[in-house]
């Protein structure tokens, strides 16, 4: 049994800008969700998500020991911080655009996933 | 500097500001913690791409200005403790005018009866009028931006940690820089303290990683992170700024002062580790190419994350240089519509302004966002807003933005939004408006031989 959840339930992330280039990290809260990120949060899906902004290229980098993906999104910022007419010229809000993407999870995985638990668990 | 005890082998370096507008009272707890640990360094990163161009404009208008405007507020409360506890201060708060910043710091020291300080001034980043852009290459991330079409304000190269390290080795208590690569602010003091060799690329990488994690201040200790119910952060009003406890081999622990708010855990460190990173195997700096693909993180205590595994390869042959030039005028104006049928009234306001701009022949770039519907994610054409509907009632703020080289046209456009008070849809209120000039930036790659990083002490000849 699978269900559809927002990526935000199983992952967190941050966006950053340099010139007209945006990067968004997407990080699994729990190791067991890492395969979902790898399989479902593809460069192609992210490129489609931002197509309306005139994105020209998306590259995805995988960091398995951090269970994190890093997306480099070219030309997403409509000219960047000093020329765009947008409200959020830096694209600081845009990590949450990616986190709004829907993913399929096994039902028992979604339940009981409590991102705040064990946040300071000493390894 | 030979350290014999195990405790003494640890070097503490903290961050006092992650951007020009950062919390002014944050450095005090950081300095107190480093002082209790026996000294170290504190870095201030207050220089954005645009901030630097604004500094150059300020310096042209007044030769005694052009440095970080809040420098006095940042340093006055901590200078005494830093000097007495042996905490080296390193900051890019010199902006476009490091000598003037150094003069101000000495004035503060005089007022606090600290005597004459050894304040190093780093130079060499300012390439204005010194480089022919025609022979340089655009930085790849900016390749699709339009050509420079305004008067150039300044060109500054990102220089590395060498002059910072050399200045500290010969006794600098404060190092004032203009544009340097942000992580170099931390790598400099680490090179000076541990005496790492310039060919030891993994140590350069480790020090660069320390700087990368520290340079945005609280972004690694719970700032820019909280998401209630998912990522909770205690005491956001008193987030402790970060401190790295670095060992001679380059491994380090990220932590924060005891008793402060915020959190340091694997999640905060991962987010900052990837912040503004492109290829994680090749983070390019003037000092080293940093590879973070092998970085390991471990929570080793409450608010303590150990970081190991940075790897380095040789730095690129070119340096990134940012060109600031005069851009267009930006006008912004907002008006609210609330209650029944508010979305339809908001859309009518947008249509009305579009028609008024055409009628008055104002051929400027313009855009409207309906805040409360879709705004931050949308594009200039309003693509996402097209499909937005509500249940017939709402609370919306229409935000118009206008861009043009002609200030008067922008002022006219903004005035049209103000005129919606009487001539627009029913119940429009709360107009706010502004018109301001913009500085644009674009980055190029400059051959290293054109850049001559150096330092001298305040009060001595450069």
XYZ file of C-alpha atoms in Angstrom:
585
model
C 0.000 0.000 0.000
C 1.511 3.288 -1.051
C 0.318 6.813 -0.580
C 1.167 10.205 -1.950
C 2.814 12.738 0.377
C 4.546 16.045 -0.087
C 8.318 15.716 -0.164
C 8.254 18.106 2.825
C 7.072 15.233 5.054
C 10.210 13.181 4.503
C 12.859 15.736 3.572
C 14.165 19.213 4.311
C 16.311 21.577 2.292
C 17.638 25.055 1.664
C 18.075 27.223 -1.396
C 20.942 29.519 -2.234
C 21.715 31.879 -5.107
C 24.794 32.957 -6.986
C 24.090 35.262 -9.877
C 21.299 33.748 -11.945
C 22.006 30.243 -10.654
C 19.935 28.639 -7.901
C 20.860 25.628 -5.832
C 18.444 23.647 -3.705
C 19.485 20.906 -1.308
C 16.998 18.153 -0.507
C 17.936 16.068 2.531
C 16.150 12.972 3.859
C 15.172 13.190 7.534
C 15.625 9.447 7.816
C 17.976 7.103 6.025
C 15.108 4.808 4.983
C 13.667 7.590 2.821
C 16.906 8.153 0.926
C 16.000 5.624 -1.810
C 12.750 7.526 -2.422
C 14.676 10.750 -2.967
C 17.120 9.021 -5.303
C 14.415 7.392 -7.362
C 11.638 9.950 -7.430
C 13.206 13.397 -7.038
C 14.939 13.433 -10.395
C 16.632 16.290 -12.223
C 13.947 15.940 -14.872
C 11.114 16.456 -12.371
C 12.832 19.483 -10.886
C 13.418 20.894 -14.387
C 9.723 20.418 -15.168
C 8.749 22.079 -11.890
C 10.740 25.199 -12.801
C 10.130 25.161 -16.565
C 7.741 28.145 -16.325
C 10.638 30.249 -15.017
C 12.744 29.638 -18.098
C 15.187 27.226 -16.478
C 17.726 26.043 -19.029
C 19.406 23.174 -17.193
C 19.157 21.200 -13.954
C 21.992 19.080 -12.604
C 21.518 16.710 -9.677
C 24.382 15.732 -7.390
C 24.049 12.808 -4.963
C 25.627 12.753 -1.494
C 24.871 9.290 -0.161
C 26.535 9.679 3.210
C 24.488 12.750 3.952
C 21.365 11.245 2.334
C 21.168 14.490 0.417
C 20.650 15.648 -3.140
C 21.902 18.966 -4.469
C 20.159 20.512 -7.451
C 21.865 23.202 -9.482
C 19.212 25.057 -11.427
C 20.381 27.380 -14.187
C 18.519 30.605 -14.998
C 15.743 30.129 -12.443
C 16.034 33.616 -11.008
C 14.776 35.730 -13.919
C 18.024 37.677 -14.017
C 19.023 37.331 -10.379
C 18.901 39.443 -7.271
C 19.765 42.742 -8.918
C 17.590 42.682 -12.001
C 14.510 40.521 -11.429
C 11.186 42.212 -10.683
C 10.127 39.294 -8.473
C 9.341 39.654 -4.773
C 11.921 37.088 -3.721
C 14.768 37.982 -6.026
C 17.201 35.645 -4.217
C 14.940 32.618 -4.626
C 15.142 31.992 -0.876
C 11.557 30.664 -0.846
C 12.158 28.233 -3.685
C 13.408 25.267 -1.622
C 9.796 24.978 -0.490
C 8.641 24.850 -4.096
C 10.664 21.648 -4.473
C 9.496 20.388 -1.052
C 5.916 20.752 -2.300
C 6.553 18.062 -4.905
C 4.557 14.862 -4.419
C 6.254 11.524 -3.829
C 4.980 7.989 -3.314
C 5.846 6.379 0.012
C 5.012 3.036 1.562
C 2.225 3.669 4.060
C 4.072 2.416 7.132
C 6.959 4.662 6.240
C 4.923 7.846 6.307
C 3.323 7.012 9.602
C 5.458 7.577 12.626
C 7.979 9.613 10.667
C 8.676 12.293 13.216
C 11.381 14.576 11.901
C 12.018 16.155 15.271
C 12.698 12.857 17.013
C 16.321 11.930 17.657
C 17.497 15.169 16.168
C 20.311 15.295 18.712
C 20.805 11.545 18.960
C 24.465 11.156 19.745
C 26.156 8.671 17.470
C 53.113 29.030 17.894
C 53.786 25.716 19.565
C 50.996 24.280 21.638
C 51.953 21.508 23.994
C 48.804 20.576 25.881
C 45.973 18.691 24.250
C 43.504 21.419 25.188
C 45.864 24.030 23.779
C 46.020 22.236 20.441
C 42.403 23.154 19.804
C 41.796 26.431 18.015
C 38.424 28.151 18.422
C 37.082 30.323 15.667
C 33.644 31.866 15.737
C 31.433 33.956 13.508
C 30.014 37.325 14.541
C 27.968 38.209 11.466
C 26.746 36.290 8.438
C 25.585 39.266 6.409
C 25.480 43.032 6.525
C 22.077 43.168 8.217
C 22.762 40.519 10.843
C 21.903 40.663 14.566
C 24.106 43.237 16.186
C 24.253 41.614 19.647
C 25.232 38.134 18.435
C 29.056 38.460 18.584
C 29.168 39.044 22.346
C 28.336 35.491 23.439
C 30.698 34.098 20.786
C 33.569 36.242 22.009
C 32.876 35.326 25.645
C 32.989 31.602 24.810
C 36.215 31.900 22.807
C 37.807 33.996 25.568
C 36.885 31.311 28.118
C 38.608 28.773 25.875
C 41.831 30.775 25.857
C 41.561 32.827 22.674
C 41.194 32.204 18.971
C 39.515 34.229 16.241
C 36.171 35.705 15.258
C 35.166 36.389 11.672
C 32.651 38.851 10.268
C 31.172 38.262 6.817
C 29.200 41.368 5.893
C 29.825 41.732 2.176
C 27.341 40.727 -0.520
C 27.822 41.213 -4.259
C 25.632 44.284 -4.265
C 26.803 45.596 -0.872
C 30.277 46.065 -2.274
C 29.051 48.194 -5.188
C 27.027 50.292 -2.737
C 30.218 50.739 -0.693
C 32.041 52.057 -3.761
C 29.238 54.557 -4.374
C 29.399 55.677 -0.729
C 33.196 56.118 -0.946
C 32.908 58.252 -4.083
C 30.510 60.532 -2.286
C 32.632 60.685 0.881
C 36.222 59.343 0.884
C 35.941 58.525 4.602
C 33.026 56.121 3.949
C 32.487 52.961 1.932
C 33.008 50.406 4.689
C 30.333 48.426 6.556
C 27.960 51.098 7.933
C 27.337 49.196 11.167
C 31.009 48.481 11.893
C 31.107 50.565 15.064
C 28.005 48.871 16.459
C 29.460 45.445 15.689
C 32.933 45.950 17.148
C 32.572 48.449 19.980
C 30.989 45.980 22.443
C 33.591 43.243 21.832
C 36.867 44.973 20.986
C 38.090 45.174 24.563
C 37.546 41.454 25.267
C 39.060 40.433 21.927
C 42.238 42.394 22.540
C 42.644 41.288 26.157
C 41.828 37.611 25.466
C 43.898 37.298 22.287
C 41.006 36.859 19.864
C 41.955 37.897 16.344
C 39.188 39.750 14.523
C 38.950 39.129 10.772
C 36.253 40.766 8.697
C 35.433 41.821 5.169
C 33.767 44.847 6.733
C 36.308 47.030 4.932
C 34.021 46.738 1.879
C 35.186 49.329 -0.653
C 37.389 51.202 1.820
C 39.406 49.006 4.223
C 41.778 51.846 5.272
C 38.818 53.942 6.474
C 37.450 50.970 8.399
C 40.860 50.478 10.018
C 40.916 54.147 11.026
C 37.511 53.781 12.665
C 38.614 50.662 14.565
C 41.661 52.517 15.904
C 39.368 55.372 16.985
C 37.222 52.885 18.904
C 40.374 51.434 20.479
C 41.513 54.930 21.495
C 38.186 55.636 23.124
C 38.393 52.346 25.014
C 42.013 53.121 26.022
C 43.305 49.991 24.301
C 46.316 51.765 22.824
C 47.568 51.414 19.274
C 46.333 48.169 17.747
C 48.020 46.134 15.035
C 45.324 46.488 12.379
C 46.156 44.886 9.043
C 44.604 46.185 5.848
C 44.303 43.654 3.025
C 44.453 45.024 -0.509
C 44.567 43.785 -4.069
C 40.935 42.858 -4.607
C 39.987 46.171 -6.210
C 40.476 45.820 -9.963
C 38.426 48.856 -10.955
C 40.119 50.448 -13.989
C 42.854 47.796 -13.748
C 41.440 45.044 -15.914
C 40.151 44.954 -19.462
C 36.920 42.990 -19.306
C 37.136 42.264 -23.014
C 39.946 39.798 -22.334
C 38.134 38.047 -19.484
C 35.533 35.332 -19.611
C 32.066 35.429 -18.050
C 31.604 33.225 -15.002
C 29.554 30.268 -16.256
C 26.546 30.833 -13.957
C 26.032 34.327 -15.401
C 26.601 33.494 -19.071
C 23.005 34.074 -20.050
C 22.705 37.455 -18.361
C 22.603 40.443 -20.742
C 25.757 42.447 -21.563
C 26.851 45.197 -19.178
C 24.888 48.254 -20.318
C 25.458 50.677 -17.455
C 28.385 52.636 -16.046
C 30.744 50.332 -14.153
C 30.960 51.172 -10.470
C 33.600 48.686 -9.410
C 35.347 45.419 -10.189
C 36.526 43.326 -7.255
C 38.254 39.962 -7.352
C 37.717 37.314 -4.711
C 41.168 36.944 -3.215
C 42.303 34.183 -0.900
C 43.568 33.581 2.613
C 47.288 34.250 2.088
C 47.434 37.956 3.019
C 45.184 37.317 6.043
C 47.406 34.493 7.272
C 50.616 36.447 6.691
C 49.268 39.479 8.546
C 48.276 37.387 11.563
C 51.666 35.644 11.581
C 53.353 39.015 12.038
C 51.047 40.108 14.809
C 47.797 41.470 13.408
C 45.098 41.737 16.068
C 42.489 42.871 13.570
C 42.457 42.100 9.834
C 40.308 44.330 7.644
C 39.578 43.115 4.139
C 37.481 44.100 1.183
C 36.428 41.347 -1.172
C 37.947 38.023 -0.193
C 36.444 34.582 -0.674
C 34.170 34.197 2.335
C 35.783 30.969 3.639
C 39.227 32.639 3.492
C 38.192 34.713 6.513
C 38.481 31.504 8.567
C 41.199 29.752 6.579
C 43.559 32.716 7.155
C 43.669 32.485 10.973
C 43.822 28.674 10.820
C 46.823 28.763 8.481
C 48.531 31.242 10.770
C 47.799 29.263 13.934
C 48.601 25.744 12.779
C 51.295 26.682 10.267
C 49.714 24.464 7.617
C 51.719 24.244 4.431
C 50.356 25.862 1.278
C 50.769 22.583 -0.578
C 48.800 20.606 2.028
C 45.571 20.653 0.018
C 43.507 18.574 2.440
C 44.303 21.018 5.271
C 43.440 23.982 3.014
C 40.209 22.172 2.197
C 39.442 21.573 5.868
C 40.027 25.221 6.755
C 37.911 26.290 3.795
C 35.138 24.008 5.020
C 35.358 25.590 8.485
C 34.878 28.957 6.811
C 32.058 27.734 4.595
C 30.099 26.438 7.589
C 30.759 29.540 9.706
C 30.417 32.351 7.215
C 26.639 32.632 7.256
C 26.517 32.947 11.034
C 23.428 31.372 12.555
C 22.532 29.492 9.377
C 24.446 26.537 10.844
C 23.046 26.935 14.382
C 19.311 27.018 13.705
C 18.833 30.237 11.761
C 17.033 30.061 8.405
C 15.996 26.574 9.469
C 12.929 26.464 11.733
C 9.817 24.838 10.295
C 7.370 24.368 13.180
C 6.420 20.747 13.824
C 9.134 19.550 11.467
C 12.299 21.384 12.445
C 11.765 23.140 15.766
C 14.409 25.544 17.053
C 14.544 26.627 20.704
C 14.748 30.323 21.581
C 14.912 31.806 18.093
C 15.242 35.270 19.637
C 18.659 34.379 21.038
C 20.243 32.030 18.504
C 23.871 31.451 19.392
C 26.257 32.144 16.525
C 28.636 29.326 15.612
C 32.050 28.399 16.911
C 34.316 25.813 15.278
C 36.774 23.963 17.518
C 39.479 23.008 15.072
C 42.242 20.452 15.556
C 45.652 20.497 13.924
C 44.627 17.811 11.419
C 41.759 19.994 10.182
C 38.920 18.028 11.732
C 36.560 20.149 13.756
C 33.411 20.400 15.829
C 30.708 22.966 15.097
C 29.033 24.226 18.258
C 27.636 27.429 19.772
C 27.986 29.311 23.068
C 26.377 27.638 26.055
C 23.114 29.148 27.224
C 22.166 30.556 23.831
C 19.201 29.532 21.702
C 19.330 27.671 18.431
C 20.442 24.147 17.654
C 23.445 22.428 16.093
C 22.586 19.005 14.733
C 23.112 16.908 11.624
C 20.215 18.645 9.914
C 21.455 22.204 10.457
C 24.982 21.280 9.404
C 23.832 19.400 6.286
C 21.721 22.345 5.138
C 24.608 24.761 5.539
C 27.138 22.327 4.093
C 25.236 22.413 0.792
C 24.290 26.086 0.951
C 25.365 27.882 -2.246
C 27.306 24.784 -3.280
C 27.175 23.754 -6.920
C 29.272 20.682 -7.753
C 29.979 19.197 -4.284
C 33.186 17.653 -5.597
C 34.470 21.033 -6.754
C 33.678 24.074 -4.640
C 36.039 26.578 -6.218
C 37.880 29.060 -4.028
C 41.046 31.097 -4.644
C 42.905 28.825 -2.194
C 41.760 25.319 -2.993
C 39.134 23.296 -4.827
C 37.096 21.805 -1.991
C 35.536 18.353 -2.357
C 32.833 17.682 0.240
C 31.623 14.375 -1.189
C 33.550 12.460 1.481
C 32.558 14.666 4.422
C 31.322 12.733 7.467
C 29.182 14.284 10.179
C 28.608 12.932 13.678
C 26.592 14.316 16.572
C 29.104 14.060 19.420
C 27.175 15.923 22.112
C 24.342 18.365 22.590
C 24.764 21.078 19.957
C 28.053 19.568 18.837
C 28.619 18.116 15.370
C 31.985 16.725 14.351
C 33.020 17.290 10.739
C 35.745 15.289 9.020
C 36.740 14.234 5.521
C 37.188 17.446 3.511
C 39.459 16.845 0.537
C 41.323 19.361 -1.557
C 42.600 19.690 -5.089
C 44.529 22.617 -6.566
C 42.696 25.918 -6.877
C 41.646 27.163 -10.331
C 43.989 29.384 -12.354
C 41.464 32.165 -12.566
C 39.831 34.256 -9.852
C 36.180 35.214 -9.852
C 35.650 38.950 -10.023
C 32.320 40.673 -9.594
C 31.517 43.746 -11.629
C 29.005 46.166 -10.151
C 27.335 48.610 -12.545
C 24.447 51.022 -12.502
C 21.229 49.288 -13.392
C 17.692 50.454 -13.794
C 15.238 52.123 -11.444
C 12.960 49.849 -9.479
C 9.526 51.054 -8.444
C 7.344 49.026 -6.129
C 3.798 49.756 -5.016
C 1.262 47.675 -3.127
C -2.473 47.819 -2.416
C -4.756 45.468 -0.446
C -8.183 43.984 -1.220
C -9.976 41.882 1.396
C -13.304 40.174 2.035
C -15.947 39.000 -0.441
C -14.823 38.877 -4.088
C -11.400 40.285 -3.133
C -9.529 38.120 -5.672
C -11.642 39.463 -8.538
C -11.056 43.018 -7.353
C -7.313 42.340 -7.100
C -7.250 40.998 -10.669
C -9.197 44.027 -11.848
C -6.587 46.283 -10.234
C -3.854 44.464 -12.191
C -5.777 44.808 -15.465
C -6.436 48.465 -14.760
C -2.774 49.250 -14.180
C -1.740 47.380 -17.340
C -4.249 49.433 -19.314
C -3.120 52.688 -17.690
C 0.542 51.999 -18.517
C -0.422 51.416 -22.174
C -2.632 54.487 -22.258
C 0.139 56.698 -20.884
C 2.763 55.177 -23.159
C 4.917 53.987 -20.252
C 6.960 51.258 -21.902
C 8.658 49.888 -18.829
C 9.068 46.345 -17.541
C 6.288 45.580 -15.155
C 4.976 42.759 -13.096
C 2.133 42.196 -10.640
C 1.921 39.586 -7.904
C -1.142 38.858 -5.821
C 0.219 38.154 -2.362
C -2.026 35.655 -0.625
C -2.709 33.837 -3.886
C 0.559 32.946 -5.644
C 3.494 35.323 -5.502
C 6.937 34.170 -4.327
C 6.974 31.116 -6.599
C 5.500 32.786 -9.676
C 7.282 34.040 -12.786
C 7.150 37.424 -14.446
C 4.249 36.328 -16.661
C 2.096 35.197 -13.729
C 2.039 31.591 -14.964
C 1.139 29.964 -11.620
C -1.503 32.566 -10.734
C -3.579 31.666 -13.784
C -4.936 28.527 -12.166
C -5.508 30.024 -8.715
C -9.048 30.205 -7.334
C -10.483 30.740 -3.868
C -13.836 30.236 -2.131
C -15.098 33.707 -2.937
C -13.443 35.591 -0.129
C -9.894 36.368 0.894
C -7.262 38.877 1.940
C -4.882 39.845 -0.859
C -2.168 42.358 -1.418
C -1.390 43.295 -4.996
C 2.256 44.124 -5.404
C 3.371 45.899 -8.579
C 6.996 46.199 -9.662
C 8.290 48.454 -12.443
C 11.755 48.603 -13.954
C 13.182 51.182 -16.366
C 16.301 53.200 -17.090
C 14.018 56.243 -16.914
C 13.338 57.264 -13.320
C 10.441 59.488 -14.323
C 8.590 56.642 -16.061
C 8.951 54.496 -12.943
C 7.641 57.327 -10.774
C 4.658 57.759 -13.101
C 3.888 54.039 -12.946
C 4.050 53.981 -9.165
C 1.767 57.008 -9.052
C -0.773 55.076 -11.143
C -1.003 52.517 -8.336
C -1.586 55.303 -5.840
C -4.404 56.569 -8.086
C -6.198 53.242 -7.534
C -7.281 54.714 -4.199
C -9.963 56.714 -6.000
C -10.061 55.281 -9.530
C -9.525 51.580 -8.852
C -11.766 48.700 -7.745
C -13.862 49.012 -4.590
C -12.268 48.792 -1.187
C -8.587 49.088 -2.102
C -6.420 50.251 0.799
C -2.976 50.500 2.311
C -0.940 51.778 -0.626
C 2.805 51.797 0.028
C 5.273 52.841 -2.627
C 8.992 53.265 -3.256
C 11.323 54.121 -6.128
C 15.035 53.354 -5.883
C 18.058 52.875 -8.132
C 19.513 49.426 -8.548
C 23.039 48.190 -8.841
C 23.547 45.179 -11.067
C 26.307 42.638 -10.802
C 27.862 40.129 -13.121
C 30.907 37.951 -12.528
C 33.899 37.295 -14.769
C 36.968 35.085 -14.433
C 40.239 37.006 -14.230
C 43.736 35.540 -14.705
C 45.579 35.353 -11.385
C 48.591 37.318 -12.574
C 46.445 40.449 -12.812
C 45.661 40.314 -9.100
C 48.230 41.219 -6.436
C 46.961 40.440 -2.926
C 48.917 42.221 -0.177
C 48.583 43.709 3.294
C 50.010 46.521 5.355
C 49.439 47.770 8.864
C 47.315 50.802 9.628
C 49.605 53.746 10.287
C 52.361 52.289 8.110
C 52.886 52.826 4.412
C 51.178 50.476 1.998
